[in-house]
Amino acid sequence: MGGDGGWGGSSPRDTVLGALEESAAAMCRNEQRVCWTLARGVSAAMEPGAYSVLAAARRLGPCRVTDLAVTLGMSASAISGHVAALAGLGFVGRVDAVEDERSRRVTLTDDGRRRVDGAQTGRRTYFRAQLRGWTTVEIVELADLLARFNEAYLMAEFPEMPGSPAVGE
């Protein structure tokens, strides 16, 4: 492995990029942990993916399953499963869409709205506490850099990885 942390970097830039990649992966793992905690805080029977659907439905308002799928980068069938579970818990309902009688919209119930709002208030408090010692300038810089990174990262086409199945397999 050598002194580069196993990243195969031959330059200081490669070493820093490897450390940054690991930090980004750790941030994703931390987000998964937070979503798990939030989901369990809303209902002991809720999966983290369902919490993400509930929170997205809160942000979007009454919306189609396909809108949630696009927003969350999940398949419509996975979203439908989460919506069914959330409906079973009494957190969402389905209403007919005014513009298309064949379409139904996912909407939060009063209980679903109350629970997700409570979870998001707790999340916001926790998040802000982690940045308590940071200056406003540091927070603005971090926000700008993360926005720039996310734009580049999410807009880039992911390369096919060696040994991975081809799309559609």
PDB file of N, CA, C and O in Angstrom, residues 33-100:
ATOM      1  N   ARG A  33     -26.790   6.949   7.758  1.00  0.00           N
ATOM      2  CA  ARG A  33     -27.011   6.753   9.187  1.00  0.00           C
ATOM      3  C   ARG A  33     -28.038   7.748   9.726  1.00  0.00           C
ATOM      4  O   ARG A  33     -28.937   7.395  10.490  1.00  0.00           O
ATOM      5  N   VAL A  34     -27.928   9.003   9.294  1.00  0.00           N
ATOM      6  CA  VAL A  34     -28.883  10.028   9.720  1.00  0.00           C
ATOM      7  C   VAL A  34     -30.284   9.688   9.218  1.00  0.00           C
ATOM      8  O   VAL A  34     -31.260   9.786   9.975  1.00  0.00           O
ATOM      9  N   CYS A  35     -30.400   9.260   7.968  1.00  0.00           N
ATOM     10  CA  CYS A  35     -31.721   8.885   7.426  1.00  0.00           C
ATOM     11  C   CYS A  35     -32.304   7.702   8.191  1.00  0.00           C
ATOM     12  O   CYS A  35     -33.514   7.660   8.452  1.00  0.00           O
ATOM     13  N   TRP A  36     -31.475   6.751   8.575  1.00  0.00           N
ATOM     14  CA  TRP A  36     -31.947   5.614   9.356  1.00  0.00           C
ATOM     15  C   TRP A  36     -32.494   6.102  10.697  1.00  0.00           C
ATOM     16  O   TRP A  36     -33.580   5.707  11.123  1.00  0.00           O
ATOM     17  N   THR A  37     -31.764   6.993  11.350  1.00  0.00           N
ATOM     18  CA  THR A  37     -32.189   7.529  12.641  1.00  0.00           C
ATOM     19  C   THR A  37     -33.474   8.331  12.500  1.00  0.00           C
ATOM     20  O   THR A  37     -34.398   8.201  13.319  1.00  0.00           O
ATOM     21  N   LEU A  38     -33.553   9.162  11.462  1.00  0.00           N
ATOM     22  CA  LEU A  38     -34.762   9.951  11.240  1.00  0.00           C
ATOM     23  C   LEU A  38     -35.971   9.061  10.964  1.00  0.00           C
ATOM     24  O   LEU A  38     -37.057   9.288  11.499  1.00  0.00           O
ATOM     25  N   ALA A  39     -35.770   8.038  10.143  1.00  0.00           N
ATOM     26  CA  ALA A  39     -36.864   7.120   9.824  1.00  0.00           C
ATOM     27  C   ALA A  39     -37.374   6.448  11.090  1.00  0.00           C
ATOM     28  O   ALA A  39     -38.588   6.382  11.330  1.00  0.00           O
ATOM     29  N   ARG A  40     -36.472   5.970  11.916  1.00  0.00           N
ATOM     30  CA  ARG A  40     -36.866   5.297  13.152  1.00  0.00           C
ATOM     31  C   ARG A  40     -37.535   6.273  14.125  1.00  0.00           C
ATOM     32  O   ARG A  40     -38.379   5.874  14.916  1.00  0.00           O
ATOM     33  N   GLY A  41     -37.157   7.550  14.050  1.00  0.00           N
ATOM     34  CA  GLY A  41     -37.800   8.557  14.887  1.00  0.00           C
ATOM     35  C   GLY A  41     -39.223   8.850  14.446  1.00  0.00           C
ATOM     36  O   GLY A  41     -40.081   9.190  15.263  1.00  0.00           O
ATOM     37  N   VAL A  42     -39.478   8.711  13.163  1.00  0.00           N
ATOM     38  CA  VAL A  42     -40.835   8.928  12.641  1.00  0.00           C
ATOM     39  C   VAL A  42     -41.708   7.719  12.974  1.00  0.00           C
ATOM     40  O   VAL A  42     -42.830   7.859  13.428  1.00  0.00           O
ATOM     41  N   SER A  43     -41.164   6.519  12.731  1.00  0.00           N
ATOM     42  CA  SER A  43     -41.898   5.284  13.036  1.00  0.00           C
ATOM     43  C   SER A  43     -40.890   4.141  13.110  1.00  0.00           C
ATOM     44  O   SER A  43     -40.034   4.013  12.227  1.00  0.00           O
ATOM     45  N   ALA A  44     -41.017   3.308  14.121  1.00  0.00           N
ATOM     46  CA  ALA A  44     -40.113   2.162  14.268  1.00  0.00           C
ATOM     47  C   ALA A  44     -40.220   1.206  13.082  1.00  0.00           C
ATOM     48  O   ALA A  44     -39.294   0.445  12.813  1.00  0.00           O
ATOM     49  N   ALA A  45     -41.316   1.269  12.348  1.00  0.00           N
ATOM     50  CA  ALA A  45     -41.534   0.369  11.214  1.00  0.00           C
ATOM     51  C   ALA A  45     -41.049   0.955   9.888  1.00  0.00           C
ATOM     52  O   ALA A  45     -41.174   0.314   8.851  1.00  0.00           O
ATOM     53  N   MET A  46     -40.485   2.166   9.912  1.00  0.00           N
ATOM     54  CA  MET A  46     -40.124   2.838   8.657  1.00  0.00           C
ATOM     55  C   MET A  46     -38.685   2.550   8.240  1.00  0.00           C
ATOM     56  O   MET A  46     -37.773   2.611   9.048  1.00  0.00           O
ATOM     57  N   GLU A  47     -38.511   2.248   6.964  1.00  0.00           N
ATOM     58  CA  GLU A  47     -37.183   2.073   6.377  1.00  0.00           C
ATOM     59  C   GLU A  47     -36.620   3.442   5.980  1.00  0.00           C
ATOM     60  O   GLU A  47     -37.383   4.361   5.684  1.00  0.00           O
ATOM     61  N   PRO A  48     -35.287   3.573   5.933  1.00  0.00           N
ATOM     62  CA  PRO A  48     -34.682   4.860   5.563  1.00  0.00           C
ATOM     63  C   PRO A  48     -35.115   5.355   4.185  1.00  0.00           C
ATOM     64  O   PRO A  48     -35.338   6.544   3.994  1.00  0.00           O
ATOM     65  N   GLY A  49     -35.264   4.444   3.227  1.00  0.00           N
ATOM     66  CA  GLY A  49     -35.714   4.850   1.894  1.00  0.00           C
ATOM     67  C   GLY A  49     -37.104   5.446   1.921  1.00  0.00           C
ATOM     68  O   GLY A  49     -37.415   6.390   1.196  1.00  0.00           O
ATOM     69  N   ALA A  50     -37.955   4.909   2.784  1.00  0.00           N
ATOM     70  CA  ALA A  50     -39.311   5.445   2.916  1.00  0.00           C
ATOM     71  C   ALA A  50     -39.268   6.844   3.534  1.00  0.00           C
ATOM     72  O   ALA A  50     -40.061   7.709   3.159  1.00  0.00           O
ATOM     73  N   TYR A  51     -38.332   7.062   4.467  1.00  0.00           N
ATOM     74  CA  TYR A  51     -38.202   8.408   5.035  1.00  0.00           C
ATOM     75  C   TYR A  51     -37.830   9.398   3.928  1.00  0.00           C
ATOM     76  O   TYR A  51     -38.385  10.495   3.858  1.00  0.00           O
ATOM     77  N   SER A  52     -36.921   9.016   3.055  1.00  0.00           N
ATOM     78  CA  SER A  52     -36.523   9.894   1.946  1.00  0.00           C
ATOM     79  C   SER A  52     -37.717  10.222   1.062  1.00  0.00           C
ATOM     80  O   SER A  52     -37.871  11.364   0.612  1.00  0.00           O
ATOM     81  N   VAL A  53     -38.575   9.236   0.815  1.00  0.00           N
ATOM     82  CA  VAL A  53     -39.776   9.456   0.017  1.00  0.00           C
ATOM     83  C   VAL A  53     -40.725  10.400   0.743  1.00  0.00           C
ATOM     84  O   VAL A  53     -41.275  11.337   0.146  1.00  0.00           O
ATOM     85  N   LEU A  54     -40.900  10.198   2.036  1.00  0.00           N
ATOM     86  CA  LEU A  54     -41.778  11.053   2.832  1.00  0.00           C
ATOM     87  C   LEU A  54     -41.271  12.500   2.821  1.00  0.00           C
ATOM     88  O   LEU A  54     -42.045  13.432   2.598  1.00  0.00           O
ATOM     89  N   ALA A  55     -39.970  12.674   3.017  1.00  0.00           N
ATOM     90  CA  ALA A  55     -39.395  14.031   3.024  1.00  0.00           C
ATOM     91  C   ALA A  55     -39.518  14.678   1.648  1.00  0.00           C
ATOM     92  O   ALA A  55     -39.830  15.873   1.539  1.00  0.00           O
ATOM     93  N   ALA A  56     -39.288  13.903   0.577  1.00  0.00           N
ATOM     94  CA  ALA A  56     -39.409  14.456  -0.774  1.00  0.00           C
ATOM     95  C   ALA A  56     -40.857  14.829  -1.072  1.00  0.00           C
ATOM     96  O   ALA A  56     -41.120  15.869  -1.691  1.00  0.00           O
ATOM     97  N   ALA A  57     -41.795  14.008  -0.641  1.00  0.00           N
ATOM     98  CA  ALA A  57     -43.217  14.322  -0.848  1.00  0.00           C
ATOM     99  C   ALA A  57     -43.589  15.604  -0.106  1.00  0.00           C
ATOM    100  O   ALA A  57     -44.407  16.392  -0.579  1.00  0.00           O
ATOM    101  N   ARG A  58     -42.970  15.832   1.035  1.00  0.00           N
ATOM    102  CA  ARG A  58     -43.219  17.070   1.786  1.00  0.00           C
ATOM    103  C   ARG A  58     -42.704  18.271   1.000  1.00  0.00           C
ATOM    104  O   ARG A  58     -43.361  19.296   0.905  1.00  0.00           O
ATOM    105  N   ARG A  59     -41.492  18.142   0.439  1.00  0.00           N
ATOM    106  CA  ARG A  59     -40.900  19.237  -0.342  1.00  0.00           C
ATOM    107  C   ARG A  59     -41.683  19.522  -1.619  1.00  0.00           C
ATOM    108  O   ARG A  59     -41.887  20.678  -1.978  1.00  0.00           O
ATOM    109  N   LEU A  60     -42.099  18.452  -2.313  1.00  0.00           N
ATOM    110  CA  LEU A  60     -42.745  18.609  -3.615  1.00  0.00           C
ATOM    111  C   LEU A  60     -44.223  18.957  -3.519  1.00  0.00           C
ATOM    112  O   LEU A  60     -44.786  19.535  -4.445  1.00  0.00           O
ATOM    113  N   GLY A  61     -44.865  18.571  -2.434  1.00  0.00           N
ATOM    114  CA  GLY A  61     -46.315  18.697  -2.365  1.00  0.00           C
ATOM    115  C   GLY A  61     -46.929  17.542  -3.127  1.00  0.00           C
ATOM    116  O   GLY A  61     -46.240  16.602  -3.526  1.00  0.00           O
ATOM    117  N   PRO A  62     -48.246  17.569  -3.347  1.00  0.00           N
ATOM    118  CA  PRO A  62     -48.879  16.460  -4.065  1.00  0.00           C
ATOM    119  C   PRO A  62     -48.157  16.207  -5.398  1.00  0.00           C
ATOM    120  O   PRO A  62     -47.944  17.135  -6.184  1.00  0.00           O
ATOM    121  N   CYS A  63     -47.710  14.966  -5.593  1.00  0.00           N
ATOM    122  CA  CYS A  63     -46.895  14.656  -6.775  1.00  0.00           C
ATOM    123  C   CYS A  63     -47.104  13.206  -7.190  1.00  0.00           C
ATOM    124  O   CYS A  63     -47.606  12.393  -6.435  1.00  0.00           O
ATOM    125  N   ARG A  64     -46.694  12.931  -8.403  1.00  0.00           N
ATOM    126  CA  ARG A  64     -46.781  11.578  -8.940  1.00  0.00           C
ATOM    127  C   ARG A  64     -45.605  10.743  -8.437  1.00  0.00           C
ATOM    128  O   ARG A  64     -44.560  11.282  -8.059  1.00  0.00           O
ATOM    129  N   VAL A  65     -45.762   9.445  -8.463  1.00  0.00           N
ATOM    130  CA  VAL A  65     -44.681   8.533  -8.113  1.00  0.00           C
ATOM    131  C   VAL A  65     -43.465   8.799  -9.002  1.00  0.00           C
ATOM    132  O   VAL A  65     -42.329   8.792  -8.527  1.00  0.00           O
ATOM    133  N   THR A  66     -43.710   9.073 -10.278  1.00  0.00           N
ATOM    134  CA  THR A  66     -42.586   9.333 -11.194  1.00  0.00           C
ATOM    135  C   THR A  66     -41.837  10.609 -10.808  1.00  0.00           C
ATOM    136  O   THR A  66     -40.617  10.674 -10.979  1.00  0.00           O
ATOM    137  N   ASP A  67     -42.533  11.616 -10.275  1.00  0.00           N
ATOM    138  CA  ASP A  67     -41.853  12.825  -9.811  1.00  0.00           C
ATOM    139  C   ASP A  67     -40.917  12.501  -8.648  1.00  0.00           C
ATOM    140  O   ASP A  67     -39.788  12.999  -8.580  1.00  0.00           O
ATOM    141  N   LEU A  68     -41.396  11.674  -7.735  1.00  0.00           N
ATOM    142  CA  LEU A  68     -40.563  11.255  -6.608  1.00  0.00           C
ATOM    143  C   LEU A  68     -39.374  10.435  -7.085  1.00  0.00           C
ATOM    144  O   LEU A  68     -38.253  10.604  -6.587  1.00  0.00           O
ATOM    145  N   ALA A  69     -39.601   9.556  -8.063  1.00  0.00           N
ATOM    146  CA  ALA A  69     -38.517   8.719  -8.586  1.00  0.00           C
ATOM    147  C   ALA A  69     -37.415   9.576  -9.193  1.00  0.00           C
ATOM    148  O   ALA A  69     -36.226   9.347  -8.943  1.00  0.00           O
ATOM    149  N   VAL A  70     -37.794  10.570  -9.976  1.00  0.00           N
ATOM    150  CA  VAL A  70     -36.800  11.457 -10.592  1.00  0.00           C
ATOM    151  C   VAL A  70     -36.063  12.253  -9.521  1.00  0.00           C
ATOM    152  O   VAL A  70     -34.838  12.368  -9.545  1.00  0.00           O
ATOM    153  N   THR A  71     -36.801  12.789  -8.561  1.00  0.00           N
ATOM    154  CA  THR A  71     -36.209  13.597  -7.501  1.00  0.00           C
ATOM    155  C   THR A  71     -35.196  12.802  -6.689  1.00  0.00           C
ATOM    156  O   THR A  71     -34.128  13.316  -6.348  1.00  0.00           O
ATOM    157  N   LEU A  72     -35.517  11.547  -6.394  1.00  0.00           N
ATOM    158  CA  LEU A  72     -34.673  10.739  -5.516  1.00  0.00           C
ATOM    159  C   LEU A  72     -33.707   9.824  -6.259  1.00  0.00           C
ATOM    160  O   LEU A  72     -32.865   9.177  -5.625  1.00  0.00           O
ATOM    161  N   GLY A  73     -33.825   9.742  -7.581  1.00  0.00           N
ATOM    162  CA  GLY A  73     -32.935   8.861  -8.337  1.00  0.00           C
ATOM    163  C   GLY A  73     -33.205   7.395  -8.042  1.00  0.00           C
ATOM    164  O   GLY A  73     -32.284   6.586  -7.983  1.00  0.00           O
ATOM    165  N   MET A  74     -34.460   7.069  -7.824  1.00  0.00           N
ATOM    166  CA  MET A  74     -34.862   5.693  -7.544  1.00  0.00           C
ATOM    167  C   MET A  74     -35.824   5.236  -8.637  1.00  0.00           C
ATOM    168  O   MET A  74     -36.381   6.051  -9.358  1.00  0.00           O
ATOM    169  N   SER A  75     -36.043   3.931  -8.708  1.00  0.00           N
ATOM    170  CA  SER A  75     -36.999   3.412  -9.691  1.00  0.00           C
ATOM    171  C   SER A  75     -38.422   3.691  -9.217  1.00  0.00           C
ATOM    172  O   SER A  75     -38.691   3.782  -8.012  1.00  0.00           O
ATOM    173  N   ALA A  76     -39.319   3.812 -10.172  1.00  0.00           N
ATOM    174  CA  ALA A  76     -40.724   4.038  -9.843  1.00  0.00           C
ATOM    175  C   ALA A  76     -41.281   2.872  -9.030  1.00  0.00           C
ATOM    176  O   ALA A  76     -42.099   3.067  -8.129  1.00  0.00           O
ATOM    177  N   SER A  77     -40.824   1.657  -9.303  1.00  0.00           N
ATOM    178  CA  SER A  77     -41.325   0.506  -8.543  1.00  0.00           C
ATOM    179  C   SER A  77     -40.847   0.572  -7.091  1.00  0.00           C
ATOM    180  O   SER A  77     -41.612   0.228  -6.179  1.00  0.00           O
ATOM    181  N   ALA A  78     -39.611   1.005  -6.861  1.00  0.00           N
ATOM    182  CA  ALA A  78     -39.128   1.156  -5.482  1.00  0.00           C
ATOM    183  C   ALA A  78     -39.924   2.240  -4.762  1.00  0.00           C
ATOM    184  O   ALA A  78     -40.329   2.061  -3.603  1.00  0.00           O
ATOM    185  N   ILE A  79     -40.177   3.348  -5.450  1.00  0.00           N
ATOM    186  CA  ILE A  79     -40.967   4.438  -4.858  1.00  0.00           C
ATOM    187  C   ILE A  79     -42.368   3.934  -4.535  1.00  0.00           C
ATOM    188  O   ILE A  79     -42.905   4.204  -3.454  1.00  0.00           O
ATOM    189  N   SER A  80     -42.982   3.190  -5.456  1.00  0.00           N
ATOM    190  CA  SER A  80     -44.330   2.658  -5.224  1.00  0.00           C
ATOM    191  C   SER A  80     -44.372   1.782  -3.979  1.00  0.00           C
ATOM    192  O   SER A  80     -45.323   1.850  -3.192  1.00  0.00           O
ATOM    193  N   GLY A  81     -43.350   0.978  -3.785  1.00  0.00           N
ATOM    194  CA  GLY A  81     -43.282   0.139  -2.591  1.00  0.00           C
ATOM    195  C   GLY A  81     -43.198   0.975  -1.322  1.00  0.00           C
ATOM    196  O   GLY A  81     -43.869   0.684  -0.321  1.00  0.00           O
ATOM    197  N   HIS A  82     -42.370   2.022  -1.360  1.00  0.00           N
ATOM    198  CA  HIS A  82     -42.248   2.904  -0.197  1.00  0.00           C
ATOM    199  C   HIS A  82     -43.566   3.652   0.056  1.00  0.00           C
ATOM    200  O   HIS A  82     -43.986   3.818   1.203  1.00  0.00           O
ATOM    201  N   VAL A  83     -44.220   4.098  -1.025  1.00  0.00           N
ATOM    202  CA  VAL A  83     -45.502   4.804  -0.881  1.00  0.00           C
ATOM    203  C   VAL A  83     -46.533   3.869  -0.257  1.00  0.00           C
ATOM    204  O   VAL A  83     -47.289   4.276   0.637  1.00  0.00           O
ATOM    205  N   ALA A  84     -46.552   2.615  -0.689  1.00  0.00           N
ATOM    206  CA  ALA A  84     -47.500   1.647  -0.110  1.00  0.00           C
ATOM    207  C   ALA A  84     -47.219   1.460   1.381  1.00  0.00           C
ATOM    208  O   ALA A  84     -48.155   1.421   2.196  1.00  0.00           O
ATOM    209  N   ALA A  85     -45.947   1.359   1.747  1.00  0.00           N
ATOM    210  CA  ALA A  85     -45.594   1.205   3.162  1.00  0.00           C
ATOM    211  C   ALA A  85     -45.988   2.446   3.953  1.00  0.00           C
ATOM    212  O   ALA A  85     -46.530   2.346   5.068  1.00  0.00           O
ATOM    213  N   LEU A  86     -45.737   3.621   3.388  1.00  0.00           N
ATOM    214  CA  LEU A  86     -46.099   4.874   4.059  1.00  0.00           C
ATOM    215  C   LEU A  86     -47.615   5.015   4.193  1.00  0.00           C
ATOM    216  O   LEU A  86     -48.113   5.509   5.208  1.00  0.00           O
ATOM    217  N   ALA A  87     -48.340   4.573   3.185  1.00  0.00           N
ATOM    218  CA  ALA A  87     -49.802   4.607   3.251  1.00  0.00           C
ATOM    219  C   ALA A  87     -50.292   3.668   4.350  1.00  0.00           C
ATOM    220  O   ALA A  87     -51.212   3.999   5.104  1.00  0.00           O
ATOM    221  N   GLY A  88     -49.650   2.504   4.454  1.00  0.00           N
ATOM    222  CA  GLY A  88     -50.002   1.557   5.504  1.00  0.00           C
ATOM    223  C   GLY A  88     -49.770   2.115   6.902  1.00  0.00           C
ATOM    224  O   GLY A  88     -50.473   1.750   7.851  1.00  0.00           O
ATOM    225  N   LEU A  89     -48.795   3.000   7.031  1.00  0.00           N
ATOM    226  CA  LEU A  89     -48.513   3.646   8.312  1.00  0.00           C
ATOM    227  C   LEU A  89     -49.402   4.866   8.548  1.00  0.00           C
ATOM    228  O   LEU A  89     -49.363   5.465   9.622  1.00  0.00           O
ATOM    229  N   GLY A  90     -50.158   5.245   7.510  1.00  0.00           N
ATOM    230  CA  GLY A  90     -51.053   6.396   7.630  1.00  0.00           C
ATOM    231  C   GLY A  90     -50.375   7.737   7.386  1.00  0.00           C
ATOM    232  O   GLY A  90     -50.911   8.777   7.754  1.00  0.00           O
ATOM    233  N   PHE A  91     -49.209   7.730   6.732  1.00  0.00           N
ATOM    234  CA  PHE A  91     -48.454   8.968   6.523  1.00  0.00           C
ATOM    235  C   PHE A  91     -48.692   9.622   5.172  1.00  0.00           C
ATOM    236  O   PHE A  91     -48.417  10.807   4.995  1.00  0.00           O
ATOM    237  N   VAL A  92     -49.163   8.843   4.193  1.00  0.00           N
ATOM    238  CA  VAL A  92     -49.481   9.395   2.874  1.00  0.00           C
ATOM    239  C   VAL A  92     -50.799   8.820   2.393  1.00  0.00           C
ATOM    240  O   VAL A  92     -51.256   7.772   2.874  1.00  0.00           O
ATOM    241  N   GLY A  93     -51.392   9.508   1.443  1.00  0.00           N
ATOM    242  CA  GLY A  93     -52.582   9.040   0.771  1.00  0.00           C
ATOM    243  C   GLY A  93     -52.416   9.277  -0.714  1.00  0.00           C
ATOM    244  O   GLY A  93     -51.422   9.852  -1.157  1.00  0.00           O
ATOM    245  N   ARG A  94     -53.376   8.821  -1.482  1.00  0.00           N
ATOM    246  CA  ARG A  94     -53.357   9.023  -2.939  1.00  0.00           C
ATOM    247  C   ARG A  94     -54.619   9.778  -3.298  1.00  0.00           C
ATOM    248  O   ARG A  94     -55.710   9.441  -2.837  1.00  0.00           O
ATOM    249  N   VAL A  95     -54.463  10.820  -4.105  1.00  0.00           N
ATOM    250  CA  VAL A  95     -55.610  11.605  -4.565  1.00  0.00           C
ATOM    251  C   VAL A  95     -55.574  11.668  -6.083  1.00  0.00           C
ATOM    252  O   VAL A  95     -54.508  11.620  -6.694  1.00  0.00           O
ATOM    253  N   ASP A  96     -56.750  11.774  -6.688  1.00  0.00           N
ATOM    254  CA  ASP A  96     -56.824  11.892  -8.136  1.00  0.00           C
ATOM    255  C   ASP A  96     -56.235  13.226  -8.568  1.00  0.00           C
ATOM    256  O   ASP A  96     -56.448  14.254  -7.922  1.00  0.00           O
ATOM    257  N   ALA A  97     -55.479  13.192  -9.664  1.00  0.00           N
ATOM    258  CA  ALA A  97     -54.907  14.414 -10.220  1.00  0.00           C
ATOM    259  C   ALA A  97     -55.992  15.144 -11.008  1.00  0.00           C
ATOM    260  O   ALA A  97     -56.717  14.525 -11.785  1.00  0.00           O
ATOM    261  N   VAL A  98     -56.093  16.430 -10.811  1.00  0.00           N
ATOM    262  CA  VAL A  98     -57.124  17.233 -11.472  1.00  0.00           C
ATOM    263  C   VAL A  98     -56.939  17.205 -12.988  1.00  0.00           C
ATOM    264  O   VAL A  98     -57.896  17.060 -13.742  1.00  0.00           O
ATOM    265  N   GLU A  99     -55.698  17.304 -13.445  1.00  0.00           N
ATOM    266  CA  GLU A  99     -55.431  17.429 -14.873  1.00  0.00           C
ATOM    267  C   GLU A  99     -55.471  16.100 -15.637  1.00  0.00           C
ATOM    268  O   GLU A  99     -55.486  16.098 -16.858  1.00  0.00           O
ATOM    269  N   ASP A 100     -55.468  14.967 -14.908  1.00  0.00           N
ATOM    270  CA  ASP A 100     -55.452  13.669 -15.579  1.00  0.00           C
ATOM    271  C   ASP A 100     -56.139  12.653 -14.673  1.00  0.00           C
ATOM    272  O   ASP A 100     -55.569  12.215 -13.672  1.00  0.00           O
TER     273      ASP A 100
END
